[in-house]
């Protein structure tokens, strides 16, 4: 006995004939007949009979109606439960500001279009804080920009190689060697400690015994870019975050001969046997976007 046989039976009862049931269900009439024959064989008697060329239920058919309705009701509830759980609930994401403004916008938009029943909650923090929030269970997914990852209790996906550039005001013409050899009153303009690309750049300075620079800490990427445009100094940022300003002549990439350690964007989830459908679909969509 198959669910589709019961659906066919109940449809015939509703529409009054094999022909109309075939039209409604999109089957051939021979398929409708085979469904009923299979059901009758399983039950052990006829379900329909013709009286003066009009289709009528037998006593066995009448007895089957409430039982079929009960089973089909349970089947529909199970189907709806599966549908709800596939793309519903709450999804908490932590990401650095740089990825939020440069890469996540189209992904978040498409995700909400596909799965409107999911409530998205996005928080911004340093990469280290995002990882802590993931491991503590405060978020479901974390994004990071980091050189290389070797993490316990985490699954991660490498997304993009993020090119780090030194940017300056368009009216400045320094090579980075000018800072190294002559010193400068310009600031290294950056965000808070714990930022991965700030850490990478400062580690590079130390490892290559380069002069320590005056540092100006600002609270957002937009503030950093505005300060650089105002000729207060230079910044080390992922190219994707300044691409529009460089192409429009508002910022300029400073020439240099440094070889920075490669740095990548990552998506992380906590290692566990089961991920919610909302998490799985977000990972799937993010990897599609690469």
PDB file of C-alpha atoms in Angstrom:
ATOM      1  CA  UNK A   1       0.000   0.000   0.000  1.00  0.00           C
ATOM      2  CA  UNK A   2       1.357   3.424  -0.966  1.00  0.00           C
ATOM      3  CA  UNK A   3       0.315   6.927   0.032  1.00  0.00           C
ATOM      4  CA  UNK A   4      -0.285   7.812  -3.619  1.00  0.00           C
ATOM      5  CA  UNK A   5      -2.878   5.021  -3.854  1.00  0.00           C
ATOM      6  CA  UNK A   6      -4.822   6.556  -0.978  1.00  0.00           C
ATOM      7  CA  UNK A   7      -4.489  10.027  -2.535  1.00  0.00           C
ATOM      8  CA  UNK A   8      -5.913   8.650  -5.772  1.00  0.00           C
ATOM      9  CA  UNK A   9      -8.783   6.967  -3.889  1.00  0.00           C
ATOM     10  CA  UNK A  10      -9.674  10.146  -1.991  1.00  0.00           C
ATOM     11  CA  UNK A  11      -9.477  12.241  -5.178  1.00  0.00           C
ATOM     12  CA  UNK A  12     -11.919   9.911  -6.983  1.00  0.00           C
ATOM     13  CA  UNK A  13     -14.313  10.246  -4.052  1.00  0.00           C
ATOM     14  CA  UNK A  14     -14.015  14.058  -4.231  1.00  0.00           C
ATOM     15  CA  UNK A  15     -14.352  14.507  -8.011  1.00  0.00           C
ATOM     16  CA  UNK A  16     -16.711  11.613  -8.757  1.00  0.00           C
ATOM     17  CA  UNK A  17     -14.922   9.742 -11.529  1.00  0.00           C
ATOM     18  CA  UNK A  18     -11.683   8.112 -12.642  1.00  0.00           C
ATOM     19  CA  UNK A  19     -11.469  10.535 -15.582  1.00  0.00           C
ATOM     20  CA  UNK A  20     -11.708  13.683 -13.458  1.00  0.00           C
ATOM     21  CA  UNK A  21      -9.251  12.252 -10.931  1.00  0.00           C
ATOM     22  CA  UNK A  22      -6.744  11.589 -13.718  1.00  0.00           C
ATOM     23  CA  UNK A  23      -7.057  15.194 -14.899  1.00  0.00           C
ATOM     24  CA  UNK A  24      -6.651  16.611 -11.385  1.00  0.00           C
ATOM     25  CA  UNK A  25      -3.656  14.441 -10.463  1.00  0.00           C
ATOM     26  CA  UNK A  26      -1.955  14.545 -13.848  1.00  0.00           C
ATOM     27  CA  UNK A  27      -2.067  10.783 -14.352  1.00  0.00           C
ATOM     28  CA  UNK A  28      -3.335   8.684 -17.238  1.00  0.00           C
ATOM     29  CA  UNK A  29      -6.637   6.921 -16.618  1.00  0.00           C
ATOM     30  CA  UNK A  30      -4.844   3.550 -16.737  1.00  0.00           C
ATOM     31  CA  UNK A  31      -2.588   4.721 -13.879  1.00  0.00           C
ATOM     32  CA  UNK A  32      -5.630   5.701 -11.823  1.00  0.00           C
ATOM     33  CA  UNK A  33      -7.115   2.266 -12.459  1.00  0.00           C
ATOM     34  CA  UNK A  34      -3.880   0.505 -11.455  1.00  0.00           C
ATOM     35  CA  UNK A  35      -3.725   2.500  -8.201  1.00  0.00           C
ATOM     36  CA  UNK A  36      -7.234   1.448  -7.229  1.00  0.00           C
ATOM     37  CA  UNK A  37      -6.627  -2.171  -8.236  1.00  0.00           C
ATOM     38  CA  UNK A  38      -3.490  -2.263  -6.069  1.00  0.00           C
ATOM     39  CA  UNK A  39      -5.406  -0.772  -3.148  1.00  0.00           C
ATOM     40  CA  UNK A  40      -8.301  -3.220  -3.576  1.00  0.00           C
ATOM     41  CA  UNK A  41      -5.840  -6.126  -3.663  1.00  0.00           C
ATOM     42  CA  UNK A  42      -4.239  -4.909  -0.447  1.00  0.00           C
ATOM     43  CA  UNK A  43      -7.599  -4.427   1.323  1.00  0.00           C
ATOM     44  CA  UNK A  44      -9.276  -7.510  -0.123  1.00  0.00           C
ATOM     45  CA  UNK A  45     -12.383  -6.151  -1.827  1.00  0.00           C
ATOM     46  CA  UNK A  46     -13.827  -3.640  -4.270  1.00  0.00           C
ATOM     47  CA  UNK A  47     -13.931   0.036  -3.375  1.00  0.00           C
ATOM     48  CA  UNK A  48     -16.106   1.280  -6.225  1.00  0.00           C
ATOM     49  CA  UNK A  49     -18.907  -0.117  -8.308  1.00  0.00           C
ATOM     50  CA  UNK A  50     -21.080   1.200 -11.122  1.00  0.00           C
ATOM     51  CA  UNK A  51     -24.837   1.600 -10.626  1.00  0.00           C
ATOM     52  CA  UNK A  52     -26.620   2.584 -13.824  1.00  0.00           C
ATOM     53  CA  UNK A  53     -23.275   3.713 -15.249  1.00  0.00           C
ATOM     54  CA  UNK A  54     -22.666   5.975 -12.245  1.00  0.00           C
ATOM     55  CA  UNK A  55     -19.627   5.400 -10.009  1.00  0.00           C
ATOM     56  CA  UNK A  56     -20.598   4.533  -6.438  1.00  0.00           C
ATOM     57  CA  UNK A  57     -18.658   3.609  -3.299  1.00  0.00           C
ATOM     58  CA  UNK A  58     -19.037   0.099  -1.966  1.00  0.00           C
ATOM     59  CA  UNK A  59     -19.515  -0.479   1.746  1.00  0.00           C
ATOM     60  CA  UNK A  60     -15.785  -1.245   1.953  1.00  0.00           C
ATOM     61  CA  UNK A  61     -15.029   2.024   0.167  1.00  0.00           C
ATOM     62  CA  UNK A  62     -17.195   3.973   2.600  1.00  0.00           C
ATOM     63  CA  UNK A  63     -15.433   2.305   5.505  1.00  0.00           C
ATOM     64  CA  UNK A  64     -12.051   3.280   4.065  1.00  0.00           C
ATOM     65  CA  UNK A  65     -12.799   7.018   3.773  1.00  0.00           C
ATOM     66  CA  UNK A  66     -12.282   8.055   7.452  1.00  0.00           C
ATOM     67  CA  UNK A  67      -9.233   5.789   7.772  1.00  0.00           C
ATOM     68  CA  UNK A  68      -7.702   7.211   4.590  1.00  0.00           C
ATOM     69  CA  UNK A  69      -8.484  10.757   5.763  1.00  0.00           C
ATOM     70  CA  UNK A  70      -6.742  10.125   9.071  1.00  0.00           C
ATOM     71  CA  UNK A  71      -3.657   8.692   7.393  1.00  0.00           C
ATOM     72  CA  UNK A  72      -3.491  11.447   4.764  1.00  0.00           C
ATOM     73  CA  UNK A  73      -3.910  14.105   7.449  1.00  0.00           C
ATOM     74  CA  UNK A  74      -0.906  12.677   9.315  1.00  0.00           C
ATOM     75  CA  UNK A  75       1.045  12.483   6.058  1.00  0.00           C
ATOM     76  CA  UNK A  76       0.305  16.147   5.290  1.00  0.00           C
ATOM     77  CA  UNK A  77       1.332  17.213   8.794  1.00  0.00           C
ATOM     78  CA  UNK A  78       4.647  15.357   8.431  1.00  0.00           C
ATOM     79  CA  UNK A  79       5.244  16.982   5.029  1.00  0.00           C
ATOM     80  CA  UNK A  80       4.510  20.451   6.396  1.00  0.00           C
ATOM     81  CA  UNK A  81       6.747  19.864   9.420  1.00  0.00           C
ATOM     82  CA  UNK A  82       9.627  18.932   7.126  1.00  0.00           C
ATOM     83  CA  UNK A  83       9.009  22.028   5.001  1.00  0.00           C
ATOM     84  CA  UNK A  84       8.951  24.311   8.032  1.00  0.00           C
ATOM     85  CA  UNK A  85      12.117  22.887   9.525  1.00  0.00           C
ATOM     86  CA  UNK A  86      14.001  23.092   6.259  1.00  0.00           C
ATOM     87  CA  UNK A  87      14.117  26.872   6.067  1.00  0.00           C
ATOM     88  CA  UNK A  88      12.862  28.432   9.271  1.00  0.00           C
ATOM     89  CA  UNK A  89      14.078  29.525  12.667  1.00  0.00           C
ATOM     90  CA  UNK A  90      16.810  31.910  13.737  1.00  0.00           C
ATOM     91  CA  UNK A  91      20.309  32.141  12.248  1.00  0.00           C
ATOM     92  CA  UNK A  92      22.995  34.117  14.097  1.00  0.00           C
ATOM     93  CA  UNK A  93      26.056  35.189  12.125  1.00  0.00           C
ATOM     94  CA  UNK A  94      29.211  36.984  13.308  1.00  0.00           C
ATOM     95  CA  UNK A  95      31.494  38.649  10.772  1.00  0.00           C
ATOM     96  CA  UNK A  96      34.194  41.313  10.653  1.00  0.00           C
ATOM     97  CA  UNK A  97      33.043  44.666   9.317  1.00  0.00           C
ATOM     98  CA  UNK A  98      35.294  44.321   6.263  1.00  0.00           C
ATOM     99  CA  UNK A  99      33.502  41.178   5.039  1.00  0.00           C
ATOM    100  CA  UNK A 100      30.079  42.481   6.004  1.00  0.00           C
ATOM    101  CA  UNK A 101      30.366  45.540   3.785  1.00  0.00           C
ATOM    102  CA  UNK A 102      32.305  43.968   0.921  1.00  0.00           C
ATOM    103  CA  UNK A 103      31.157  40.370   0.470  1.00  0.00           C
ATOM    104  CA  UNK A 104      28.145  39.409   2.589  1.00  0.00           C
ATOM    105  CA  UNK A 105      25.516  41.804   1.229  1.00  0.00           C
ATOM    106  CA  UNK A 106      24.571  39.814  -1.900  1.00  0.00           C
ATOM    107  CA  UNK A 107      24.696  36.521   0.017  1.00  0.00           C
ATOM    108  CA  UNK A 108      22.381  37.781   2.770  1.00  0.00           C
ATOM    109  CA  UNK A 109      19.960  39.241   0.221  1.00  0.00           C
ATOM    110  CA  UNK A 110      19.753  36.014  -1.779  1.00  0.00           C
ATOM    111  CA  UNK A 111      19.415  33.916   1.390  1.00  0.00           C
ATOM    112  CA  UNK A 112      16.444  35.943   2.605  1.00  0.00           C
ATOM    113  CA  UNK A 113      14.819  35.744  -0.818  1.00  0.00           C
ATOM    114  CA  UNK A 114      15.114  31.954  -0.813  1.00  0.00           C
ATOM    115  CA  UNK A 115      14.291  31.416   2.854  1.00  0.00           C
ATOM    116  CA  UNK A 116      12.088  34.284   4.083  1.00  0.00           C
ATOM    117  CA  UNK A 117      11.021  32.364   7.192  1.00  0.00           C
ATOM    118  CA  UNK A 118      14.550  32.498   8.637  1.00  0.00           C
ATOM    119  CA  UNK A 119      15.292  35.370  10.994  1.00  0.00           C
ATOM    120  CA  UNK A 120      18.867  36.570  10.433  1.00  0.00           C
ATOM    121  CA  UNK A 121      20.827  38.234  13.237  1.00  0.00           C
ATOM    122  CA  UNK A 122      24.201  39.682  12.180  1.00  0.00           C
ATOM    123  CA  UNK A 123      26.855  40.979  14.548  1.00  0.00           C
ATOM    124  CA  UNK A 124      30.222  42.563  13.766  1.00  0.00           C
ATOM    125  CA  UNK A 125      33.379  41.962  15.771  1.00  0.00           C
ATOM    126  CA  UNK A 126      37.043  41.200  15.438  1.00  0.00           C
ATOM    127  CA  UNK A 127      37.917  37.839  13.945  1.00  0.00           C
ATOM    128  CA  UNK A 128      39.076  36.514  17.313  1.00  0.00           C
ATOM    129  CA  UNK A 129      35.846  37.609  18.991  1.00  0.00           C
ATOM    130  CA  UNK A 130      33.760  36.056  16.222  1.00  0.00           C
ATOM    131  CA  UNK A 131      35.494  32.723  16.765  1.00  0.00           C
ATOM    132  CA  UNK A 132      34.895  32.927  20.538  1.00  0.00           C
ATOM    133  CA  UNK A 133      31.211  33.702  19.956  1.00  0.00           C
ATOM    134  CA  UNK A 134      30.951  30.655  17.709  1.00  0.00           C
ATOM    135  CA  UNK A 135      32.587  28.281  20.180  1.00  0.00           C
ATOM    136  CA  UNK A 136      30.513  29.609  23.092  1.00  0.00           C
ATOM    137  CA  UNK A 137      27.312  29.024  21.139  1.00  0.00           C
ATOM    138  CA  UNK A 138      26.345  32.695  20.856  1.00  0.00           C
ATOM    139  CA  UNK A 139      26.325  32.473  17.050  1.00  0.00           C
ATOM    140  CA  UNK A 140      25.778  29.671  14.526  1.00  0.00           C
ATOM    141  CA  UNK A 141      28.236  30.831  11.849  1.00  0.00           C
ATOM    142  CA  UNK A 142      31.374  32.957  12.054  1.00  0.00           C
ATOM    143  CA  UNK A 143      33.391  34.647   9.341  1.00  0.00           C
ATOM    144  CA  UNK A 144      37.073  35.430   9.730  1.00  0.00           C
ATOM    145  CA  UNK A 145      39.951  36.897   7.753  1.00  0.00           C
ATOM    146  CA  UNK A 146      43.109  35.064   8.789  1.00  0.00           C
ATOM    147  CA  UNK A 147      46.435  33.860   7.457  1.00  0.00           C
ATOM    148  CA  UNK A 148      45.955  30.136   8.002  1.00  0.00           C
ATOM    149  CA  UNK A 149      43.681  28.129  10.268  1.00  0.00           C
ATOM    150  CA  UNK A 150      44.264  25.023  12.345  1.00  0.00           C
ATOM    151  CA  UNK A 151      41.270  24.793  14.650  1.00  0.00           C
ATOM    152  CA  UNK A 152      39.945  22.098  16.941  1.00  0.00           C
ATOM    153  CA  UNK A 153      36.198  21.559  17.257  1.00  0.00           C
ATOM    154  CA  UNK A 154      35.502  23.644  14.128  1.00  0.00           C
ATOM    155  CA  UNK A 155      34.734  22.981  10.497  1.00  0.00           C
ATOM    156  CA  UNK A 156      35.827  25.766   8.173  1.00  0.00           C
ATOM    157  CA  UNK A 157      35.686  26.676   4.495  1.00  0.00           C
ATOM    158  CA  UNK A 158      38.325  28.843   2.849  1.00  0.00           C
ATOM    159  CA  UNK A 159      36.514  31.395   0.693  1.00  0.00           C
ATOM    160  CA  UNK A 160      38.711  34.057  -0.937  1.00  0.00           C
ATOM    161  CA  UNK A 161      42.339  35.058  -0.917  1.00  0.00           C
ATOM    162  CA  UNK A 162      42.130  38.638   0.352  1.00  0.00           C
ATOM    163  CA  UNK A 163      44.724  40.956  -1.184  1.00  0.00           C
ATOM    164  CA  UNK A 164      46.020  43.421   1.407  1.00  0.00           C
ATOM    165  CA  UNK A 165      46.944  46.803  -0.071  1.00  0.00           C
ATOM    166  CA  UNK A 166      48.480  49.949   1.378  1.00  0.00           C
ATOM    167  CA  UNK A 167      46.271  52.893   0.560  1.00  0.00           C
ATOM    168  CA  UNK A 168      46.962  56.587   0.709  1.00  0.00           C
ATOM    169  CA  UNK A 169      45.514  59.884  -0.424  1.00  0.00           C
ATOM    170  CA  UNK A 170      45.581  60.531  -4.205  1.00  0.00           C
ATOM    171  CA  UNK A 171      47.716  63.652  -3.689  1.00  0.00           C
ATOM    172  CA  UNK A 172      50.500  61.691  -1.980  1.00  0.00           C
ATOM    173  CA  UNK A 173      53.177  60.034  -4.063  1.00  0.00           C
ATOM    174  CA  UNK A 174      55.245  58.119  -1.528  1.00  0.00           C
ATOM    175  CA  UNK A 175      56.613  54.680  -2.022  1.00  0.00           C
ATOM    176  CA  UNK A 176      56.482  52.604   1.170  1.00  0.00           C
ATOM    177  CA  UNK A 177      60.301  52.699   1.143  1.00  0.00           C
ATOM    178  CA  UNK A 178      60.019  56.413   2.002  1.00  0.00           C
ATOM    179  CA  UNK A 179      58.456  55.454   5.327  1.00  0.00           C
ATOM    180  CA  UNK A 180      61.072  52.775   5.948  1.00  0.00           C
ATOM    181  CA  UNK A 181      64.150  54.818   5.089  1.00  0.00           C
ATOM    182  CA  UNK A 182      63.312  58.415   5.965  1.00  0.00           C
ATOM    183  CA  UNK A 183      60.718  58.126   8.683  1.00  0.00           C
ATOM    184  CA  UNK A 184      57.439  60.002   8.569  1.00  0.00           C
ATOM    185  CA  UNK A 185      54.983  62.039  10.576  1.00  0.00           C
ATOM    186  CA  UNK A 186      52.110  60.271   8.824  1.00  0.00           C
ATOM    187  CA  UNK A 187      49.957  57.889  10.809  1.00  0.00           C
ATOM    188  CA  UNK A 188      49.348  54.224  10.231  1.00  0.00           C
ATOM    189  CA  UNK A 189      45.552  54.466  10.358  1.00  0.00           C
ATOM    190  CA  UNK A 190      43.876  51.262  11.455  1.00  0.00           C
ATOM    191  CA  UNK A 191      41.075  49.704  13.445  1.00  0.00           C
ATOM    192  CA  UNK A 192      41.143  48.095  16.868  1.00  0.00           C
ATOM    193  CA  UNK A 193      43.670  45.560  18.137  1.00  0.00           C
ATOM    194  CA  UNK A 194      42.672  42.003  17.334  1.00  0.00           C
ATOM    195  CA  UNK A 195      41.968  42.838  13.694  1.00  0.00           C
ATOM    196  CA  UNK A 196      43.635  40.129  11.623  1.00  0.00           C
ATOM    197  CA  UNK A 197      45.087  42.245   8.846  1.00  0.00           C
ATOM    198  CA  UNK A 198      46.323  44.859  11.313  1.00  0.00           C
ATOM    199  CA  UNK A 199      48.040  42.064  13.245  1.00  0.00           C
ATOM    200  CA  UNK A 200      49.515  40.643  10.045  1.00  0.00           C
ATOM    201  CA  UNK A 201      50.915  44.027   8.979  1.00  0.00           C
ATOM    202  CA  UNK A 202      52.362  44.886  12.401  1.00  0.00           C
ATOM    203  CA  UNK A 203      53.927  41.412  12.666  1.00  0.00           C
ATOM    204  CA  UNK A 204      55.476  41.982   9.231  1.00  0.00           C
ATOM    205  CA  UNK A 205      57.044  45.240  10.465  1.00  0.00           C
ATOM    206  CA  UNK A 206      58.526  43.530  13.513  1.00  0.00           C
ATOM    207  CA  UNK A 207      59.797  40.461  11.628  1.00  0.00           C
ATOM    208  CA  UNK A 208      61.542  42.618   9.034  1.00  0.00           C
ATOM    209  CA  UNK A 209      62.895  45.066  11.616  1.00  0.00           C
ATOM    210  CA  UNK A 210      61.056  47.968  10.033  1.00  0.00           C
ATOM    211  CA  UNK A 211      60.555  51.255  11.904  1.00  0.00           C
ATOM    212  CA  UNK A 212      57.620  51.449  14.267  1.00  0.00           C
ATOM    213  CA  UNK A 213      54.897  53.741  12.950  1.00  0.00           C
ATOM    214  CA  UNK A 214      52.621  56.180  14.740  1.00  0.00           C
ATOM    215  CA  UNK A 215      49.236  54.533  15.006  1.00  0.00           C
ATOM    216  CA  UNK A 216      45.815  56.123  14.809  1.00  0.00           C
ATOM    217  CA  UNK A 217      42.989  53.770  15.845  1.00  0.00           C
ATOM    218  CA  UNK A 218      39.538  54.478  14.411  1.00  0.00           C
ATOM    219  CA  UNK A 219      36.208  52.782  14.965  1.00  0.00           C
ATOM    220  CA  UNK A 220      35.141  51.857  11.442  1.00  0.00           C
ATOM    221  CA  UNK A 221      36.396  51.222   7.929  1.00  0.00           C
ATOM    222  CA  UNK A 222      34.584  54.299   6.667  1.00  0.00           C
ATOM    223  CA  UNK A 223      36.333  56.464   9.274  1.00  0.00           C
ATOM    224  CA  UNK A 224      39.710  54.961   8.285  1.00  0.00           C
ATOM    225  CA  UNK A 225      39.107  55.673   4.606  1.00  0.00           C
ATOM    226  CA  UNK A 226      38.001  59.252   5.303  1.00  0.00           C
ATOM    227  CA  UNK A 227      41.110  59.878   7.422  1.00  0.00           C
ATOM    228  CA  UNK A 228      43.340  58.543   4.641  1.00  0.00           C
ATOM    229  CA  UNK A 229      41.550  60.711   2.064  1.00  0.00           C
ATOM    230  CA  UNK A 230      42.303  63.683   4.344  1.00  0.00           C
ATOM    231  CA  UNK A 231      46.060  62.951   4.003  1.00  0.00           C
ATOM    232  CA  UNK A 232      46.542  61.991   7.642  1.00  0.00           C
ATOM    233  CA  UNK A 233      48.427  58.830   6.710  1.00  0.00           C
ATOM    234  CA  UNK A 234      48.020  55.414   5.141  1.00  0.00           C
ATOM    235  CA  UNK A 235      46.173  52.183   5.922  1.00  0.00           C
ATOM    236  CA  UNK A 236      46.592  48.467   5.234  1.00  0.00           C
ATOM    237  CA  UNK A 237      43.224  47.079   4.152  1.00  0.00           C
ATOM    238  CA  UNK A 238      41.759  44.256   2.051  1.00  0.00           C
ATOM    239  CA  UNK A 239      41.526  45.526  -1.526  1.00  0.00           C
ATOM    240  CA  UNK A 240      37.874  44.482  -1.777  1.00  0.00           C
ATOM    241  CA  UNK A 241      37.009  47.088   0.902  1.00  0.00           C
ATOM    242  CA  UNK A 242      38.569  50.001  -1.022  1.00  0.00           C
ATOM    243  CA  UNK A 243      38.008  48.847  -4.607  1.00  0.00           C
ATOM    244  CA  UNK A 244      35.304  51.427  -5.379  1.00  0.00           C
ATOM    245  CA  UNK A 245      37.279  54.341  -3.907  1.00  0.00           C
ATOM    246  CA  UNK A 246      40.442  53.360  -5.801  1.00  0.00           C
ATOM    247  CA  UNK A 247      38.580  53.004  -9.095  1.00  0.00           C
ATOM    248  CA  UNK A 248      36.924  56.403  -8.562  1.00  0.00           C
ATOM    249  CA  UNK A 249      40.211  58.136  -7.719  1.00  0.00           C
ATOM    250  CA  UNK A 250      39.345  58.835  -4.082  1.00  0.00           C
ATOM    251  CA  UNK A 251      42.148  56.622  -2.750  1.00  0.00           C
ATOM    252  CA  UNK A 252      45.420  55.430  -4.241  1.00  0.00           C
ATOM    253  CA  UNK A 253      47.328  52.184  -3.749  1.00  0.00           C
ATOM    254  CA  UNK A 254      50.802  52.883  -2.413  1.00  0.00           C
ATOM    255  CA  UNK A 255      53.636  51.086  -4.179  1.00  0.00           C
ATOM    256  CA  UNK A 256      55.801  48.777  -2.072  1.00  0.00           C
ATOM    257  CA  UNK A 257      58.194  45.851  -2.343  1.00  0.00           C
ATOM    258  CA  UNK A 258      56.936  43.958   0.710  1.00  0.00           C
ATOM    259  CA  UNK A 259      55.771  40.350   0.574  1.00  0.00           C
ATOM    260  CA  UNK A 260      52.929  40.065   3.030  1.00  0.00           C
ATOM    261  CA  UNK A 261      51.831  36.719   4.407  1.00  0.00           C
ATOM    262  CA  UNK A 262      48.821  35.463   2.376  1.00  0.00           C
ATOM    263  CA  UNK A 263      45.530  36.033   4.136  1.00  0.00           C
ATOM    264  CA  UNK A 264      42.129  34.464   3.421  1.00  0.00           C
ATOM    265  CA  UNK A 265      38.477  34.824   4.319  1.00  0.00           C
ATOM    266  CA  UNK A 266      36.865  31.814   6.019  1.00  0.00           C
ATOM    267  CA  UNK A 267      33.450  30.581   7.049  1.00  0.00           C
ATOM    268  CA  UNK A 268      33.415  28.603  10.319  1.00  0.00           C
ATOM    269  CA  UNK A 269      30.836  26.393  12.019  1.00  0.00           C
ATOM    270  CA  UNK A 270      31.142  24.471  15.240  1.00  0.00           C
ATOM    271  CA  UNK A 271      31.929  20.793  14.677  1.00  0.00           C
ATOM    272  CA  UNK A 272      28.905  18.686  15.587  1.00  0.00           C
ATOM    273  CA  UNK A 273      26.984  15.777  14.149  1.00  0.00           C
ATOM    274  CA  UNK A 274      23.937  17.782  13.099  1.00  0.00           C
ATOM    275  CA  UNK A 275      23.595  21.302  11.717  1.00  0.00           C
ATOM    276  CA  UNK A 276      20.228  22.990  11.402  1.00  0.00           C
ATOM    277  CA  UNK A 277      18.809  23.232   7.885  1.00  0.00           C
ATOM    278  CA  UNK A 278      19.116  27.041   8.102  1.00  0.00           C
ATOM    279  CA  UNK A 279      22.875  26.710   8.735  1.00  0.00           C
ATOM    280  CA  UNK A 280      23.333  24.107   5.994  1.00  0.00           C
ATOM    281  CA  UNK A 281      21.524  26.250   3.428  1.00  0.00           C
ATOM    282  CA  UNK A 282      23.579  29.329   4.335  1.00  0.00           C
ATOM    283  CA  UNK A 283      26.844  27.423   3.940  1.00  0.00           C
ATOM    284  CA  UNK A 284      25.630  26.023   0.628  1.00  0.00           C
ATOM    285  CA  UNK A 285      24.707  29.490  -0.661  1.00  0.00           C
ATOM    286  CA  UNK A 286      27.990  31.040   0.514  1.00  0.00           C
ATOM    287  CA  UNK A 287      30.036  28.393  -1.288  1.00  0.00           C
ATOM    288  CA  UNK A 288      27.895  28.883  -4.409  1.00  0.00           C
ATOM    289  CA  UNK A 289      28.837  32.572  -4.399  1.00  0.00           C
ATOM    290  CA  UNK A 290      32.589  31.979  -4.641  1.00  0.00           C
TER     291      UNK A 290
END
